[in-house]
Amino acid sequence: MAALQKKWVDVSVPIRSGMVHWPDNPAVNVSRMMDMDKGAVCNVSILSFGAHTGTHMDGPLHFVKGGAGLDTMPFEATIGPARVIEIKDKESVKVYELENQRLKAGERILFKTRNSKKSWKSDAFDDHFVYVSKEASQFIVDAGVQTVGIDYLSVGGYYKDGVETHQILLGAKVWIIEGINLAKIAPGKYDMICLPIKVANSDGAPARVLLRAR
């Protein structure tokens, strides 16, 4: 009897009106400009939100003056093997939790924190979400990791390391995935597909992220 094929799991957060967003970014509004329920011949929606809404990616241009746009990202950065690492620290990803993970050059790393089960439950912004510390960011860069993902709206903290973490990672051309939900994903090895919307010379763009256990 043939083994059951492992299924792809969508770890993206749906974009919807009123959803949580970064405090100084545009609010999220999805509305209909044409509506069949109101007599229109078809449905046509208006999407209004910032480039860093929900599940999205950051390009170097986001924090590096003159940096590359997200549309220049090589497909290999977000398509291929990935590793989900569970972080127990309730404040941030710190070096002590990464030292025994044997990070390798070229890896795609996704951090599962308490954010996945806690922070996405509310449309109110969680300003104490778990982020990647600037020290851990430098550790990741030194290891040669090519892509990093986090399970809330930013790799950098709201009160600490917000700018520094982005500058360290993006300055080293580490591609960043933000806003995934790993609540139903166990730590381990996966195949990943993640592609952001192609916007010319973009600092960021919404993305869809799929994982399949290896």
mmCIF file of C-alpha atoms in Angstrom:
data_model
loop_
_atom_site.group_PDB
_atom_site.id
_atom_site.type_symbol
_atom_site.label_atom_id
_atom_site.label_comp_id
_atom_site.label_asym_id
_atom_site.label_seq_id
_atom_site.Cartn_x
_atom_site.Cartn_y
_atom_site.Cartn_z
ATOM 1 C CA MET A 1 0.000 0.000 0.000
ATOM 2 C CA ALA A 2 1.477 3.321 -1.058
ATOM 3 C CA ALA A 3 2.336 5.766 1.720
ATOM 4 C CA LEU A 4 0.057 8.751 2.054
ATOM 5 C CA GLN A 5 1.538 11.852 0.478
ATOM 6 C CA LYS A 6 2.413 14.517 3.009
ATOM 7 C CA LYS A 7 0.213 17.569 2.657
ATOM 8 C CA TRP A 8 1.119 21.202 2.276
ATOM 9 C CA VAL A 9 0.076 23.373 5.228
ATOM 10 C CA ASP A 10 -0.701 27.058 4.764
ATOM 11 C CA VAL A 11 0.930 29.066 7.569
ATOM 12 C CA SER A 12 -0.130 32.427 6.149
ATOM 13 C CA VAL A 13 -2.457 34.796 7.990
ATOM 14 C CA PRO A 14 -5.544 35.776 5.937
ATOM 15 C CA ILE A 15 -5.805 39.462 5.068
ATOM 16 C CA ARG A 16 -9.155 40.885 6.228
ATOM 17 C CA SER A 17 -10.668 44.183 7.254
ATOM 18 C CA GLY A 18 -9.832 45.245 10.784
ATOM 19 C CA MET A 19 -7.004 42.779 11.293
ATOM 20 C CA VAL A 20 -4.012 43.619 13.462
ATOM 21 C CA HIS A 21 -1.345 45.766 11.821
ATOM 22 C CA TRP A 22 1.801 47.639 12.823
ATOM 23 C CA PRO A 23 0.582 50.706 14.766
ATOM 24 C CA ASP A 24 1.885 53.422 12.432
ATOM 25 C CA ASN A 25 1.051 51.501 9.235
ATOM 26 C CA PRO A 26 -2.226 51.839 7.311
ATOM 27 C CA ALA A 27 -5.278 50.043 8.656
ATOM 28 C CA VAL A 28 -6.511 47.049 6.662
ATOM 29 C CA ASN A 29 -9.699 47.443 4.638
ATOM 30 C CA VAL A 30 -11.129 45.006 2.097
ATOM 31 C CA SER A 31 -14.336 46.235 0.475
ATOM 32 C CA ARG A 32 -16.419 45.752 -2.654
ATOM 33 C CA MET A 33 -16.625 48.478 -5.299
ATOM 34 C CA MET A 34 -18.849 46.170 -7.378
ATOM 35 C CA ASP A 35 -21.117 43.670 -5.656
ATOM 36 C CA MET A 36 -23.325 41.038 -7.309
ATOM 37 C CA ASP A 37 -25.577 41.034 -4.230
ATOM 38 C CA LYS A 38 -26.299 44.686 -5.048
ATOM 39 C CA GLY A 39 -27.012 44.121 -8.717
ATOM 40 C CA ALA A 40 -23.542 44.374 -10.251
ATOM 41 C CA VAL A 41 -22.569 41.985 -13.042
ATOM 42 C CA CYS A 42 -19.538 40.790 -11.063
ATOM 43 C CA ASN A 43 -17.685 41.211 -7.782
ATOM 44 C CA VAL A 44 -14.662 43.533 -7.687
ATOM 45 C CA SER A 45 -12.848 44.256 -4.429
ATOM 46 C CA ILE A 46 -10.739 47.169 -3.256
ATOM 47 C CA LEU A 47 -7.720 46.161 -1.171
ATOM 48 C CA SER A 48 -6.301 48.870 1.071
ATOM 49 C CA PHE A 49 -3.354 48.122 3.360
ATOM 50 C CA GLY A 50 0.370 48.642 3.804
ATOM 51 C CA ALA A 51 3.039 46.535 2.142
ATOM 52 C CA HIS A 52 3.938 44.979 5.513
ATOM 53 C CA THR A 53 0.478 43.612 6.320
ATOM 54 C CA GLY A 54 -0.173 40.122 7.695
ATOM 55 C CA THR A 55 2.139 37.476 6.254
ATOM 56 C CA HIS A 56 4.699 39.381 4.214
ATOM 57 C CA MET A 57 8.356 39.712 3.310
ATOM 58 C CA ASP A 58 10.885 42.499 3.748
ATOM 59 C CA GLY A 59 13.331 43.477 1.045
ATOM 60 C CA PRO A 60 16.693 45.166 1.736
ATOM 61 C CA LEU A 61 15.203 48.491 0.614
ATOM 62 C CA HIS A 62 13.004 48.444 3.726
ATOM 63 C CA PHE A 63 15.910 49.478 6.001
ATOM 64 C CA VAL A 64 18.916 49.868 3.697
ATOM 65 C CA LYS A 65 19.140 53.130 1.763
ATOM 66 C CA GLY A 66 19.632 52.246 -1.893
ATOM 67 C CA GLY A 67 19.096 48.554 -1.084
ATOM 68 C CA ALA A 68 17.604 46.054 -3.487
ATOM 69 C CA GLY A 69 13.846 45.827 -3.940
ATOM 70 C CA LEU A 70 12.026 42.707 -2.825
ATOM 71 C CA ASP A 71 11.201 41.993 -6.477
ATOM 72 C CA THR A 72 14.879 41.111 -7.051
ATOM 73 C CA MET A 73 14.762 38.217 -4.568
ATOM 74 C CA PRO A 74 16.002 34.918 -6.049
ATOM 75 C CA PHE A 75 13.368 32.161 -5.920
ATOM 76 C CA GLU A 76 15.852 29.914 -4.108
ATOM 77 C CA ALA A 77 15.650 32.169 -1.056
ATOM 78 C CA THR A 78 12.152 30.978 -0.205
ATOM 79 C CA ILE A 79 11.594 27.763 -2.170
ATOM 80 C CA GLY A 80 13.265 24.642 -0.805
ATOM 81 C CA PRO A 81 14.127 22.964 2.496
ATOM 82 C CA ALA A 82 13.436 24.955 5.662
ATOM 83 C CA ARG A 83 13.791 24.317 9.375
ATOM 84 C CA VAL A 84 11.349 25.332 12.094
ATOM 85 C CA ILE A 85 13.088 26.055 15.400
ATOM 86 C CA GLU A 86 11.029 26.463 18.565
ATOM 87 C CA ILE A 87 12.099 29.310 20.836
ATOM 88 C CA LYS A 88 11.263 29.038 24.534
ATOM 89 C CA ASP A 89 12.464 32.488 25.600
ATOM 90 C CA LYS A 90 9.433 34.712 26.227
ATOM 91 C CA GLU A 91 11.155 37.950 25.262
ATOM 92 C CA SER A 92 13.257 37.336 22.168
ATOM 93 C CA VAL A 93 15.310 34.938 20.083
ATOM 94 C CA LYS A 94 18.678 34.994 21.834
ATOM 95 C CA VAL A 95 22.068 33.526 21.021
ATOM 96 C CA TYR A 96 21.952 30.936 23.834
ATOM 97 C CA GLU A 97 19.037 29.147 22.154
ATOM 98 C CA LEU A 98 20.752 29.165 18.769
ATOM 99 C CA GLU A 99 24.186 27.956 19.801
ATOM 100 C CA ASN A 100 23.200 24.267 19.782
ATOM 101 C CA GLN A 101 21.109 24.484 16.601
ATOM 102 C CA ARG A 102 24.101 24.154 14.255
ATOM 103 C CA LEU A 103 22.888 26.768 11.824
ATOM 104 C CA LYS A 104 24.316 26.233 8.352
ATOM 105 C CA ALA A 105 25.127 28.494 5.448
ATOM 106 C CA GLY A 106 22.233 28.765 3.035
ATOM 107 C CA GLU A 107 19.590 27.570 5.493
ATOM 108 C CA ARG A 108 16.039 28.872 5.631
ATOM 109 C CA ILE A 109 15.079 29.200 9.303
ATOM 110 C CA LEU A 110 11.604 29.853 10.735
ATOM 111 C CA PHE A 111 11.231 30.695 14.413
ATOM 112 C CA LYS A 112 8.214 29.357 16.284
ATOM 113 C CA THR A 113 7.595 31.328 19.482
ATOM 114 C CA ARG A 114 4.718 31.924 21.863
ATOM 115 C CA ASN A 115 3.526 34.488 19.303
ATOM 116 C CA SER A 116 1.847 31.811 17.193
ATOM 117 C CA LYS A 117 -0.614 30.758 19.899
ATOM 118 C CA LYS A 118 -0.918 34.110 21.684
ATOM 119 C CA SER A 119 -0.445 37.127 19.483
ATOM 120 C CA TRP A 120 -2.705 36.225 16.548
ATOM 121 C CA LYS A 121 -5.761 35.681 18.772
ATOM 122 C CA SER A 122 -6.542 39.393 18.894
ATOM 123 C CA ASP A 123 -6.909 42.221 16.426
ATOM 124 C CA ALA A 124 -5.232 44.437 19.017
ATOM 125 C CA PHE A 125 -1.493 44.883 18.459
ATOM 126 C CA ASP A 126 0.695 42.851 20.827
ATOM 127 C CA ASP A 127 3.558 45.202 21.671
ATOM 128 C CA HIS A 128 5.372 42.509 23.697
ATOM 129 C CA PHE A 129 5.685 39.934 20.921
ATOM 130 C CA VAL A 130 8.793 37.733 20.769
ATOM 131 C CA TYR A 131 11.325 39.158 18.311
ATOM 132 C CA VAL A 132 14.871 38.413 17.111
ATOM 133 C CA SER A 133 17.472 40.212 19.234
ATOM 134 C CA LYS A 134 20.224 42.161 17.497
ATOM 135 C CA GLU A 135 22.823 39.766 18.962
ATOM 136 C CA ALA A 136 20.952 36.748 17.579
ATOM 137 C CA SER A 137 20.631 38.549 14.248
ATOM 138 C CA GLN A 138 24.403 38.912 14.011
ATOM 139 C CA PHE A 139 24.796 35.245 15.001
ATOM 140 C CA ILE A 140 22.430 34.307 12.146
ATOM 141 C CA VAL A 141 24.363 36.453 9.682
ATOM 142 C CA ASP A 142 27.697 34.976 10.787
ATOM 143 C CA ALA A 143 26.284 31.468 10.244
ATOM 144 C CA GLY A 144 25.405 32.330 6.645
ATOM 145 C CA VAL A 145 21.652 31.744 6.933
ATOM 146 C CA GLN A 146 19.911 33.072 3.809
ATOM 147 C CA THR A 147 16.301 33.431 5.005
ATOM 148 C CA VAL A 148 14.695 34.032 8.409
ATOM 149 C CA GLY A 149 11.025 33.893 9.367
ATOM 150 C CA ILE A 150 9.199 34.981 12.536
ATOM 151 C CA ASP A 151 5.639 34.372 13.715
ATOM 152 C CA TYR A 152 4.485 37.966 14.180
ATOM 153 C CA LEU A 153 4.634 41.265 12.329
ATOM 154 C CA SER A 154 8.334 42.068 12.758
ATOM 155 C CA VAL A 155 11.693 40.377 13.277
ATOM 156 C CA GLY A 156 12.690 43.367 15.404
ATOM 157 C CA GLY A 157 11.008 44.279 18.664
ATOM 158 C CA TYR A 158 8.560 47.105 19.233
ATOM 159 C CA TYR A 159 10.462 48.571 22.176
ATOM 160 C CA LYS A 160 13.924 47.167 21.458
ATOM 161 C CA ASP A 161 16.097 46.116 18.507
ATOM 162 C CA GLY A 162 13.474 47.087 15.941
ATOM 163 C CA VAL A 163 15.786 49.053 13.666
ATOM 164 C CA GLU A 164 19.018 47.243 14.561
ATOM 165 C CA THR A 165 17.724 43.742 13.836
ATOM 166 C CA HIS A 166 16.388 44.780 10.446
ATOM 167 C CA GLN A 167 19.584 46.611 9.537
ATOM 168 C CA ILE A 168 21.803 43.670 10.514
ATOM 169 C CA LEU A 169 19.786 41.084 8.593
ATOM 170 C CA LEU A 170 18.831 43.107 5.535
ATOM 171 C CA GLY A 171 22.267 44.719 5.389
ATOM 172 C CA ALA A 172 23.730 41.227 5.024
ATOM 173 C CA LYS A 173 21.110 40.329 2.368
ATOM 174 C CA VAL A 174 19.259 37.905 4.632
ATOM 175 C CA TRP A 175 15.688 37.672 3.327
ATOM 176 C CA ILE A 176 12.972 38.165 5.946
ATOM 177 C CA ILE A 177 9.550 36.534 6.231
ATOM 178 C CA GLU A 178 7.237 38.068 8.842
ATOM 179 C CA GLY A 179 3.719 37.381 10.045
ATOM 180 C CA ILE A 180 3.476 33.600 9.742
ATOM 181 C CA ASN A 181 1.448 31.467 12.159
ATOM 182 C CA LEU A 182 3.192 28.268 13.250
ATOM 183 C CA ALA A 183 0.689 27.242 15.938
ATOM 184 C CA LYS A 184 -0.032 23.932 14.197
ATOM 185 C CA ILE A 185 3.543 23.284 13.052
ATOM 186 C CA ALA A 186 5.971 21.140 15.046
ATOM 187 C CA PRO A 187 9.690 21.963 15.126
ATOM 188 C CA GLY A 188 11.586 20.100 12.436
ATOM 189 C CA LYS A 189 12.444 19.936 8.742
ATOM 190 C CA TYR A 190 10.060 21.034 6.005
ATOM 191 C CA ASP A 191 9.820 21.915 2.354
ATOM 192 C CA MET A 192 8.792 25.535 1.946
ATOM 193 C CA ILE A 193 7.188 27.617 -0.764
ATOM 194 C CA CYS A 194 6.945 31.349 -0.127
ATOM 195 C CA LEU A 195 6.436 33.956 -2.803
ATOM 196 C CA PRO A 196 5.704 37.645 -2.207
ATOM 197 C CA ILE A 197 3.593 39.684 -4.611
ATOM 198 C CA LYS A 198 5.807 41.134 -7.319
ATOM 199 C CA VAL A 199 5.797 44.900 -6.812
ATOM 200 C CA ALA A 200 8.444 46.898 -8.662
ATOM 201 C CA ASN A 201 11.270 48.134 -6.411
ATOM 202 C CA SER A 202 9.308 47.211 -3.279
ATOM 203 C CA ASP A 203 10.417 47.499 0.349
ATOM 204 C CA GLY A 204 8.008 44.670 1.187
ATOM 205 C CA ALA A 205 4.956 42.791 -0.015
ATOM 206 C CA PRO A 206 2.309 40.329 1.202
ATOM 207 C CA ALA A 207 3.238 36.684 0.714
ATOM 208 C CA ARG A 208 1.773 33.196 0.986
ATOM 209 C CA VAL A 209 3.808 30.592 2.858
ATOM 210 C CA LEU A 210 3.317 26.823 2.567
ATOM 211 C CA LEU A 211 5.132 24.098 4.526
ATOM 212 C CA ARG A 212 5.264 20.340 3.998
ATOM 213 C CA ALA A 213 6.938 17.970 6.461
ATOM 214 C CA ARG A 214 9.984 16.230 5.021
#
